[in-house]
Every structure is written in structure tokens, then in C-alpha cells.
PDB file of C-alpha atoms in Angstrom:
ATOM      1  CA  MET A 292     183.782 271.310  75.680  1.00  0.00           C
ATOM      2  CA  THR A 293     187.485 271.830  74.986  1.00  0.00           C
ATOM      3  CA  MET A 294     189.886 274.514  76.202  1.00  0.00           C
ATOM      4  CA  LYS A 295     193.157 275.914  74.963  1.00  0.00           C
ATOM      5  CA  GLN A 296     196.402 275.244  76.804  1.00  0.00           C
ATOM      6  CA  PRO A 297     196.731 277.733  79.692  1.00  0.00           C
ATOM      7  CA  GLN A 298     199.526 280.260  79.144  1.00  0.00           C
ATOM      8  CA  ASN A 299     202.233 281.270  81.628  1.00  0.00           C
ATOM      9  CA  ALA A 300     202.629 285.057  81.792  1.00  0.00           C
ATOM     10  CA  PHE A 301     205.514 284.823  84.270  1.00  0.00           C
ATOM     11  CA  LYS A 302     207.545 282.566  81.988  1.00  0.00           C
ATOM     12  CA  SER A 303     206.943 284.853  79.008  1.00  0.00           C
ATOM     13  CA  ALA A 304     207.974 287.905  81.036  1.00  0.00           C
ATOM     14  CA  ILE A 305     211.274 286.541  82.332  1.00  0.00           C
ATOM     15  CA  LYS A 306     212.146 285.148  78.902  1.00  0.00           C
ATOM     16  CA  ALA A 307     211.672 288.682  77.568  1.00  0.00           C
ATOM     17  CA  GLY A 308     213.878 290.099  80.331  1.00  0.00           C
ATOM     18  CA  LYS A 309     211.008 291.988  81.956  1.00  0.00           C
ATOM     19  CA  SER A 310     211.561 292.516  85.693  1.00  0.00           C
ATOM     20  CA  GLN A 311     208.996 290.703  87.839  1.00  0.00           C
ATOM     21  CA  LEU A 312     208.495 291.742  91.478  1.00  0.00           C
ATOM     22  CA  GLY A 313     207.249 289.083  93.869  1.00  0.00           C
ATOM     23  CA  ILE A 314     205.991 288.491  97.382  1.00  0.00           C
ATOM     24  CA  TRP A 315     206.503 285.359  99.499  1.00  0.00           C
ATOM     25  CA  ASN A 316     203.554 283.477 101.011  1.00  0.00           C
ATOM     26  CA  SER A 317     204.252 281.429 104.134  1.00  0.00           C
ATOM     27  CA  ILE A 318     200.884 281.777 105.920  1.00  0.00           C
ATOM     28  CA  ALA A 319     198.615 278.922 104.845  1.00  0.00           C
ATOM     29  CA  GLU A 320     195.350 280.837 104.903  1.00  0.00           C
ATOM     30  CA  PRO A 321     193.254 281.661 101.810  1.00  0.00           C
ATOM     31  CA  THR A 322     192.400 285.211 102.872  1.00  0.00           C
ATOM     32  CA  VAL A 323     196.079 286.053 103.326  1.00  0.00           C
ATOM     33  CA  ILE A 324     196.868 284.566  99.914  1.00  0.00           C
ATOM     34  CA  GLU A 325     194.016 286.506  98.335  1.00  0.00           C
ATOM     35  CA  ALA A 326     195.292 289.746  99.878  1.00  0.00           C
ATOM     36  CA  LEU A 327     198.783 289.039  98.508  1.00  0.00           C
ATOM     37  CA  ALA A 328     197.425 288.193  95.059  1.00  0.00           C
ATOM     38  CA  GLY A 329     195.526 291.481  94.904  1.00  0.00           C
ATOM     39  CA  ALA A 330     198.366 293.665  96.154  1.00  0.00           C
ATOM     40  CA  GLY A 331     199.826 294.405  92.727  1.00  0.00           C
ATOM     41  CA  PHE A 332     202.874 292.130  92.666  1.00  0.00           C
ATOM     42  CA  ASP A 333     203.732 290.212  89.514  1.00  0.00           C
ATOM     43  CA  TRP A 334     204.015 286.899  91.351  1.00  0.00           C
ATOM     44  CA  VAL A 335     203.273 285.187  94.652  1.00  0.00           C
ATOM     45  CA  LEU A 336     205.498 282.358  95.878  1.00  0.00           C
ATOM     46  CA  ILE A 337     203.571 279.601  97.661  1.00  0.00           C
ATOM     47  CA  ASP A 338     206.152 278.103  99.991  1.00  0.00           C
ATOM     48  CA  ALA A 339     205.607 274.379 100.578  1.00  0.00           C
ATOM     49  CA  GLU A 340     209.224 273.828 101.682  1.00  0.00           C
ATOM     50  CA  HIS A 341     209.448 275.661 104.994  1.00  0.00           C
ATOM     51  CA  THR A 342     205.757 275.655 105.909  1.00  0.00           C
ATOM     52  CA  PRO A 343     203.217 272.929 106.787  1.00  0.00           C
ATOM     53  CA  LEU A 344     201.313 273.418 103.517  1.00  0.00           C
ATOM     54  CA  SER A 345     199.821 270.215 102.134  1.00  0.00           C
ATOM     55  CA  ASP A 346     199.142 269.562  98.467  1.00  0.00           C
ATOM     56  CA  ALA A 347     195.494 270.428  99.147  1.00  0.00           C
ATOM     57  CA  ASP A 348     196.583 273.753 100.683  1.00  0.00           C
ATOM     58  CA  VAL A 349     198.706 274.489  97.619  1.00  0.00           C
ATOM     59  CA  MET A 350     195.805 273.721  95.286  1.00  0.00           C
ATOM     60  CA  ARG A 351     193.523 276.081  97.219  1.00  0.00           C
ATOM     61  CA  ALA A 352     196.197 278.764  96.976  1.00  0.00           C
ATOM     62  CA  LEU A 353     196.448 278.246  93.219  1.00  0.00           C
ATOM     63  CA  GLN A 354     192.672 278.519  92.908  1.00  0.00           C
ATOM     64  CA  VAL A 355     192.659 281.770  94.890  1.00  0.00           C
ATOM     65  CA  ILE A 356     195.483 283.355  92.868  1.00  0.00           C
ATOM     66  CA  ALA A 357     193.818 282.286  89.606  1.00  0.00           C
ATOM     67  CA  ALA A 358     191.128 284.921  90.261  1.00  0.00           C
ATOM     68  CA  TYR A 359     193.837 287.598  89.811  1.00  0.00           C
ATOM     69  CA  PRO A 360     195.100 287.165  86.228  1.00  0.00           C
ATOM     70  CA  GLU A 361     197.701 289.925  86.587  1.00  0.00           C
ATOM     71  CA  THR A 362     199.480 287.874  89.290  1.00  0.00           C
ATOM     72  CA  SER A 363     201.294 284.593  88.655  1.00  0.00           C
ATOM     73  CA  ALA A 364     201.687 281.752  91.140  1.00  0.00           C
ATOM     74  CA  ILE A 365     204.999 280.045  91.826  1.00  0.00           C
ATOM     75  CA  VAL A 366     205.218 276.968  94.055  1.00  0.00           C
ATOM     76  CA  ARG A 367     208.291 275.901  95.997  1.00  0.00           C
ATOM     77  CA  PRO A 368     208.140 272.136  96.699  1.00  0.00           C
ATOM     78  CA  VAL A 369     209.641 270.568  99.794  1.00  0.00           C
ATOM     79  CA  ALA A 370     212.369 268.852  97.763  1.00  0.00           C
ATOM     80  CA  ASN A 371     213.724 268.070  94.310  1.00  0.00           C
ATOM     81  CA  ASP A 372     211.715 264.866  94.134  1.00  0.00           C
ATOM     82  CA  THR A 373     210.012 263.419  91.043  1.00  0.00           C
ATOM     83  CA  ALA A 374     206.917 262.252  92.956  1.00  0.00           C
ATOM     84  CA  VAL A 375     206.496 265.576  94.766  1.00  0.00           C
ATOM     85  CA  ILE A 376     206.884 267.545  91.534  1.00  0.00           C
ATOM     86  CA  LYS A 377     204.390 265.271  89.740  1.00  0.00           C
ATOM     87  CA  ARG A 378     201.689 265.969  92.321  1.00  0.00           C
ATOM     88  CA  LEU A 379     202.224 269.736  92.204  1.00  0.00           C
ATOM     89  CA  LEU A 380     202.065 269.771  88.406  1.00  0.00           C
ATOM     90  CA  ASP A 381     198.915 267.666  88.433  1.00  0.00           C
ATOM     91  CA  ILE A 382     197.122 270.115  90.740  1.00  0.00           C
ATOM     92  CA  GLY A 383     197.890 272.928  88.332  1.00  0.00           C
ATOM     93  CA  ALA A 384     201.215 274.507  89.298  1.00  0.00           C
ATOM     94  CA  GLN A 385     202.843 275.936  86.177  1.00  0.00           C
ATOM     95  CA  THR A 386     205.982 277.429  87.712  1.00  0.00           C
ATOM     96  CA  LEU A 387     208.086 275.611  90.300  1.00  0.00           C
ATOM     97  CA  LEU A 388     211.045 276.867  92.324  1.00  0.00           C
ATOM     98  CA  VAL A 389     212.955 273.699  93.167  1.00  0.00           C
ATOM     99  CA  PRO A 390     215.168 274.126  96.246  1.00  0.00           C
ATOM    100  CA  TYR A 391     218.729 273.091  97.078  1.00  0.00           C
ATOM    101  CA  VAL A 392     220.134 272.289  93.657  1.00  0.00           C
ATOM    102  CA  GLU A 393     223.908 271.829  93.836  1.00  0.00           C
ATOM    103  CA  THR A 394     224.927 269.890  90.716  1.00  0.00           C
ATOM    104  CA  ARG A 395     224.190 269.487  87.027  1.00  0.00           C
ATOM    105  CA  ALA A 396     222.775 266.019  87.744  1.00  0.00           C
ATOM    106  CA  GLU A 397     220.296 267.453  90.260  1.00  0.00           C
ATOM    107  CA  ALA A 398     219.299 270.137  87.774  1.00  0.00           C
ATOM    108  CA  GLN A 399     218.716 267.471  85.120  1.00  0.00           C
ATOM    109  CA  ALA A 400     216.618 265.434  87.572  1.00  0.00           C
ATOM    110  CA  ALA A 401     214.350 268.442  88.131  1.00  0.00           C
ATOM    111  CA  VAL A 402     213.987 268.958  84.380  1.00  0.00           C
ATOM    112  CA  ASP A 403     213.145 265.279  83.865  1.00  0.00           C
ATOM    113  CA  ALA A 404     210.445 265.482  86.551  1.00  0.00           C
ATOM    114  CA  MET A 405     208.706 268.317  84.696  1.00  0.00           C
ATOM    115  CA  HIS A 406     208.019 266.464  81.431  1.00  0.00           C
ATOM    116  CA  TYR A 407     206.142 263.433  80.171  1.00  0.00           C
ATOM    117  CA  GLY A 408     208.026 260.729  78.323  1.00  0.00           C
ATOM    118  CA  PRO A 409     209.978 260.345  76.202  1.00  0.00           C
ATOM    119  CA  ARG A 410     211.482 263.681  77.242  1.00  0.00           C
ATOM    120  CA  GLY A 411     211.116 263.135  80.983  1.00  0.00           C
ATOM    121  CA  LEU A 412     209.778 261.024  83.828  1.00  0.00           C
ATOM    122  CA  ARG A 413     206.519 262.738  84.787  1.00  0.00           C
ATOM    123  CA  GLY A 414     203.772 260.181  85.303  1.00  0.00           C
ATOM    124  CA  TYR A 415     200.811 260.728  82.988  1.00  0.00           C
ATOM    125  CA  ALA A 416     197.250 261.277  84.237  1.00  0.00           C
ATOM    126  CA  GLY A 417     194.506 262.658  82.031  1.00  0.00           C
ATOM    127  CA  LEU A 418     191.885 263.911  84.495  1.00  0.00           C
ATOM    128  CA  THR A 419     193.805 266.370  86.662  1.00  0.00           C
ATOM    129  CA  ARG A 420     193.373 270.065  87.393  1.00  0.00           C
ATOM    130  CA  SER A 421     196.402 270.783  85.178  1.00  0.00           C
ATOM    131  CA  SER A 422     194.464 269.537  82.119  1.00  0.00           C
ATOM    132  CA  ARG A 423     191.253 271.163  83.365  1.00  0.00           C
ATOM    133  CA  TYR A 424     190.064 267.637  84.077  1.00  0.00           C
ATOM    134  CA  GLY A 425     190.697 266.410  80.573  1.00  0.00           C
ATOM    135  CA  GLN A 426     189.221 269.405  78.769  1.00  0.00           C
ATOM    136  CA  VAL A 427     192.444 271.007  77.475  1.00  0.00           C
ATOM    137  CA  GLU A 428     192.774 270.145  73.808  1.00  0.00           C
ATOM    138  CA  GLY A 429     195.997 268.297  73.021  1.00  0.00           C
ATOM    139  CA  TYR A 430     197.155 268.458  76.639  1.00  0.00           C
ATOM    140  CA  GLY A 431     199.402 265.404  76.396  1.00  0.00           C
ATOM    141  CA  THR A 432     201.558 266.864  73.628  1.00  0.00           C
ATOM    142  CA  GLY A 433     201.457 270.492  74.801  1.00  0.00           C
ATOM    143  CA  ALA A 434     201.634 270.083  78.561  1.00  0.00           C
ATOM    144  CA  SER A 435     205.269 271.169  78.771  1.00  0.00           C
ATOM    145  CA  ASP A 436     204.820 274.422  76.862  1.00  0.00           C
ATOM    146  CA  PRO A 437     203.574 276.646  79.735  1.00  0.00           C
ATOM    147  CA  LEU A 438     205.676 274.989  82.443  1.00  0.00           C
ATOM    148  CA  CYS A 439     208.491 277.031  83.973  1.00  0.00           C
ATOM    149  CA  LEU A 440     211.315 275.539  86.020  1.00  0.00           C
ATOM    150  CA  LEU A 441     213.285 277.726  88.407  1.00  0.00           C
ATOM    151  CA  LEU A 442     216.172 276.184  90.333  1.00  0.00           C
ATOM    152  CA  GLN A 443     217.301 277.455  93.709  1.00  0.00           C
ATOM    153  CA  VAL A 444     221.065 277.557  94.124  1.00  0.00           C
ATOM    154  CA  GLU A 445     221.772 278.172  97.789  1.00  0.00           C
ATOM    155  CA  THR A 446     225.080 276.621  98.791  1.00  0.00           C
ATOM    156  CA  ALA A 447     228.736 277.274  98.106  1.00  0.00           C
ATOM    157  CA  LYS A 448     228.837 274.012  96.138  1.00  0.00           C
ATOM    158  CA  GLY A 449     225.900 275.177  94.033  1.00  0.00           C
ATOM    159  CA  ILE A 450     227.636 278.475  93.302  1.00  0.00           C
ATOM    160  CA  GLU A 451     230.749 276.562  92.190  1.00  0.00           C
ATOM    161  CA  ASN A 452     228.575 274.562  89.780  1.00  0.00           C
ATOM    162  CA  LEU A 453     226.493 277.540  88.651  1.00  0.00           C
ATOM    163  CA  ASP A 454     227.498 277.421  84.987  1.00  0.00           C
ATOM    164  CA  ALA A 455     226.772 273.694  84.735  1.00  0.00           C
ATOM    165  CA  ILE A 456     223.386 274.056  86.459  1.00  0.00           C
ATOM    166  CA  ALA A 457     222.335 277.002  84.314  1.00  0.00           C
ATOM    167  CA  GLY A 458     223.464 275.153  81.196  1.00  0.00           C
ATOM    168  CA  VAL A 459     220.950 272.318  81.528  1.00  0.00           C
ATOM    169  CA  GLU A 460     218.320 272.520  78.780  1.00  0.00           C
ATOM    170  CA  GLY A 461     214.890 273.042  80.293  1.00  0.00           C
ATOM    171  CA  VAL A 462     215.989 275.335  83.121  1.00  0.00           C
ATOM    172  CA  ASP A 463     214.133 278.641  82.811  1.00  0.00           C
ATOM    173  CA  GLY A 464     215.686 280.595  85.693  1.00  0.00           C
ATOM    174  CA  VAL A 465     218.064 280.318  88.643  1.00  0.00           C
ATOM    175  CA  PHE A 466     217.234 281.768  92.040  1.00  0.00           C
ATOM    176  CA  ILE A 467     220.049 282.580  94.467  1.00  0.00           C
ATOM    177  CA  GLY A 468     219.029 281.769  98.053  1.00  0.00           C
ATOM    178  CA  PRO A 469     221.071 283.861 100.498  1.00  0.00           C
ATOM    179  CA  ALA A 470     220.143 282.203 103.833  1.00  0.00           C
ATOM    180  CA  ASP A 471     221.392 278.683 103.146  1.00  0.00           C
ATOM    181  CA  LEU A 472     224.268 280.113 101.141  1.00  0.00           C
ATOM    182  CA  ALA A 473     225.373 282.055 104.213  1.00  0.00           C
ATOM    183  CA  ALA A 474     225.141 278.918 106.358  1.00  0.00           C
ATOM    184  CA  SER A 475     227.111 276.831 103.871  1.00  0.00           C
ATOM    185  CA  MET A 476     229.826 279.491 103.848  1.00  0.00           C
ATOM    186  CA  GLY A 477     230.132 279.404 107.637  1.00  0.00           C
ATOM    187  CA  HIS A 478     228.002 282.476 108.381  1.00  0.00           C
ATOM    188  CA  PRO A 479     224.604 281.110 109.507  1.00  0.00           C
ATOM    189  CA  GLY A 480     222.045 283.880 109.976  1.00  0.00           C
ATOM    190  CA  ASN A 481     224.356 286.512 108.493  1.00  0.00           C
ATOM    191  CA  THR A 482     223.335 287.101 104.887  1.00  0.00           C
ATOM    192  CA  GLY A 483     224.972 290.510 105.066  1.00  0.00           C
ATOM    193  CA  HIS A 484     228.473 289.112 105.563  1.00  0.00           C
ATOM    194  CA  PRO A 485     230.757 290.550 102.858  1.00  0.00           C
ATOM    195  CA  ASP A 486     231.709 287.083 101.578  1.00  0.00           C
ATOM    196  CA  VAL A 487     228.050 286.110 101.217  1.00  0.00           C
ATOM    197  CA  VAL A 488     227.111 289.392  99.536  1.00  0.00           C
ATOM    198  CA  GLY A 489     230.055 288.974  97.190  1.00  0.00           C
ATOM    199  CA  ALA A 490     229.003 285.429  96.265  1.00  0.00           C
ATOM    200  CA  VAL A 491     225.409 286.541  95.616  1.00  0.00           C
ATOM    201  CA  GLU A 492     226.455 289.465  93.448  1.00  0.00           C
ATOM    202  CA  HIS A 493     228.967 287.354  91.519  1.00  0.00           C
ATOM    203  CA  ALA A 494     226.291 284.719  90.845  1.00  0.00           C
ATOM    204  CA  ILE A 495     223.737 287.267  89.609  1.00  0.00           C
ATOM    205  CA  ALA A 496     226.298 288.909  87.345  1.00  0.00           C
ATOM    206  CA  ARG A 497     227.373 285.534  85.971  1.00  0.00           C
ATOM    207  CA  LEU A 498     223.784 284.454  85.274  1.00  0.00           C
ATOM    208  CA  LYS A 499     223.252 287.691  83.370  1.00  0.00           C
ATOM    209  CA  GLU A 500     226.347 286.927  81.272  1.00  0.00           C
ATOM    210  CA  LEU A 501     224.928 283.473  80.545  1.00  0.00           C
ATOM    211  CA  GLY A 502     221.568 284.920  79.496  1.00  0.00           C
ATOM    212  CA  MET A 503     219.815 283.017  82.304  1.00  0.00           C
ATOM    213  CA  PRO A 504     217.055 284.842  84.253  1.00  0.00           C
ATOM    214  CA  ALA A 505     218.174 285.315  87.865  1.00  0.00           C
ATOM    215  CA  GLY A 506     216.046 285.553  91.004  1.00  0.00           C
ATOM    216  CA  PHE A 507     216.581 286.648  94.586  1.00  0.00           C
ATOM    217  CA  LEU A 508     214.785 287.266  97.894  1.00  0.00           C
ATOM    218  CA  SER A 509     215.773 289.633 100.674  1.00  0.00           C
ATOM    219  CA  LEU A 510     214.030 291.606 103.412  1.00  0.00           C
ATOM    220  CA  ASP A 511     216.608 294.350 102.906  1.00  0.00           C
ATOM    221  CA  ASP A 512     215.327 296.993 100.477  1.00  0.00           C
ATOM    222  CA  ALA A 513     218.830 298.194  99.643  1.00  0.00           C
ATOM    223  CA  GLN A 514     220.041 294.684  98.849  1.00  0.00           C
ATOM    224  CA  ASN A 515     217.019 294.026  96.638  1.00  0.00           C
ATOM    225  CA  ALA A 516     217.585 297.283  94.773  1.00  0.00           C
ATOM    226  CA  ARG A 517     221.253 296.386  94.312  1.00  0.00           C
ATOM    227  CA  CYS A 518     220.413 292.922  92.950  1.00  0.00           C
ATOM    228  CA  ILE A 519     217.837 294.358  90.546  1.00  0.00           C
ATOM    229  CA  GLU A 520     220.503 296.802  89.375  1.00  0.00           C
ATOM    230  CA  LEU A 521     222.885 293.876  88.821  1.00  0.00           C
ATOM    231  CA  GLY A 522     220.302 292.093  86.723  1.00  0.00           C
ATOM    232  CA  THR A 523     217.809 289.968  88.667  1.00  0.00           C
ATOM    233  CA  THR A 524     214.702 289.356  86.599  1.00  0.00           C
ATOM    234  CA  PHE A 525     212.427 287.945  89.310  1.00  0.00           C
ATOM    235  CA  THR A 526     212.945 289.453  92.758  1.00  0.00           C
ATOM    236  CA  ALA A 527     210.913 288.823  95.904  1.00  0.00           C
ATOM    237  CA  VAL A 528     210.881 291.886  98.133  1.00  0.00           C
ATOM    238  CA  GLY A 529     208.921 290.679 101.153  1.00  0.00           C
ATOM    239  CA  VAL A 530     207.510 287.750 103.140  1.00  0.00           C
ATOM    240  CA  ASP A 531     203.981 287.845 104.542  1.00  0.00           C
ATOM    241  CA  MET A 532     204.987 286.686 108.040  1.00  0.00           C
ATOM    242  CA  ALA A 533     207.815 289.221 108.229  1.00  0.00           C
ATOM    243  CA  LEU A 534     205.454 292.003 107.124  1.00  0.00           C
ATOM    244  CA  LEU A 535     202.898 290.958 109.757  1.00  0.00           C
ATOM    245  CA  LEU A 536     205.479 290.886 112.538  1.00  0.00           C
ATOM    246  CA  SER A 537     206.987 294.202 111.474  1.00  0.00           C
ATOM    247  CA  GLY A 538     203.579 295.846 111.430  1.00  0.00           C
ATOM    248  CA  LEU A 539     202.730 294.447 114.857  1.00  0.00           C
ATOM    249  CA  LYS A 540     206.020 295.584 116.394  1.00  0.00           C
ATOM    250  CA  ASN A 541     205.695 299.060 114.892  1.00  0.00           C
ATOM    251  CA  LEU A 542     202.118 299.388 116.099  1.00  0.00           C
ATOM    252  CA  ARG A 543     203.025 298.278 119.630  1.00  0.00           C
ATOM    253  CA  ALA A 544     206.002 300.651 119.694  1.00  0.00           C
ATOM    254  CA  ARG A 545     203.779 303.603 118.781  1.00  0.00           C
ATOM    255  CA  PHE A 546     201.691 303.046 121.878  1.00  0.00           C
TER     256      PHE A 546
END
């Protein structure tokens, strides 16, 4: 039995400029992930950077989300590392959000990690979940087609190099991370500082000028609405742990 190459609805949508609303998953529990996947968002971000998720946890999350074809999965690896990226691609991740990219060279390294030779450095294996265990017809030559690479720019240095990062062939979107950006600018924990807000808004506007899909995450509804207005294409508007804590606090306060 052979199968066709799996498509990537998220990649197609952002390439077409269609706004994609997302939700962040930080709780490594399949029922939570299933609830997020069925909540009507366009994408769920599986966060393997700031959580204890293992590769096996990520694969289970991908399997759960796959039951909801209207929702795409994005995986954030722990680092911009060729070996880490290889493992996530092999277990079936199609879209990666690579953190802490500050230079053109780092952007190019992430691109190289996404592709088999001669284009890149991804190690080849034929019997992985990504190829449906060898059943995808022509997987070796078409493996790159559905893959989507998002780079997270989240420091003042990264903002300075934004044009160079966005200009690397093979980058499909750039996500502006406000928390580390605030820290790098001398305002740790204060993403609402005027200098930080100004840097975020400048970056989003510049990415729009460059024709590069821009992404953002905030727990502030007004800031998310503002960034969407400025031109973000993929915007995360909540984090599961934050939603849980908010609901608990509100419930306790009512009694």
C-alpha cells in the first residue's frame, strides 16, 4: 500500500495570507491536548522548549491532534539543533517554531536541518512516522514540500538582524517572542514596556513589508488584537496553563 505526501494546511494558509489563530500547549497530558485540538483554533503549539516534554510525548501529541483535521500542530523544539530537529521531523512534525534565532547564520542552520541532502543536513531514515513507515510514495524527493519552518526572533540582536533572518530562503514565517525580547532590552517580565511594545510593532510592520508571515503570542487580548491589525498572520491568543490558573482563581474568588 502506498500513500500520498501529507499536506500542510497551516503552511498553505499563511502563504495565502490567511490569519491563523492558535493556542499554546504546555501541559503534557493527552486529554488536555485533545481538548485544545477540538476547541476550534487553527493551530496548537506543542511546546518542547519550556516544558519537560520528551520526543515520545510530542509524538503522542501529534497523534492526538491528527484526529482533528481542521487543527494543525506546530512543535517548538528545545533548541536550534540539527539532531533535535531531525528527531522531531522523523516523528511526524511538519511545522517547527525554532527558538532564539539571532543571526542569518542561525536561520540558515535551521533551514539546513529541515532538508535532506544535497539541499540540507537532515539525516535520512526510510521507516519513520513522517513517511508513514515507508508507505508515502516518493517520500525521499518530496519530503520537504509540506514542511514549514517558523523562526522565533526574541532578542534585541535578533530584531536588529530581522531583515537578514527573514531573507533566508526556506524560512516560512517569523515569530516575535515578547518575553525574551523584553529581558534582552533590560525589562525582564515587562512585555508592556513602551520600548518593548515599540520593538514588537516595528518588527511586525517590517515583516509585513517584506512579505514574510509574522507570528506573535500574548495573554493580553488588546495587544493580540493590535498585532493582528498590524499584520500578524499566525497569532497565539492563550496558553493552557494560564487559562487553567485564571479559571481556578476566578472560581475561588466567586466563593
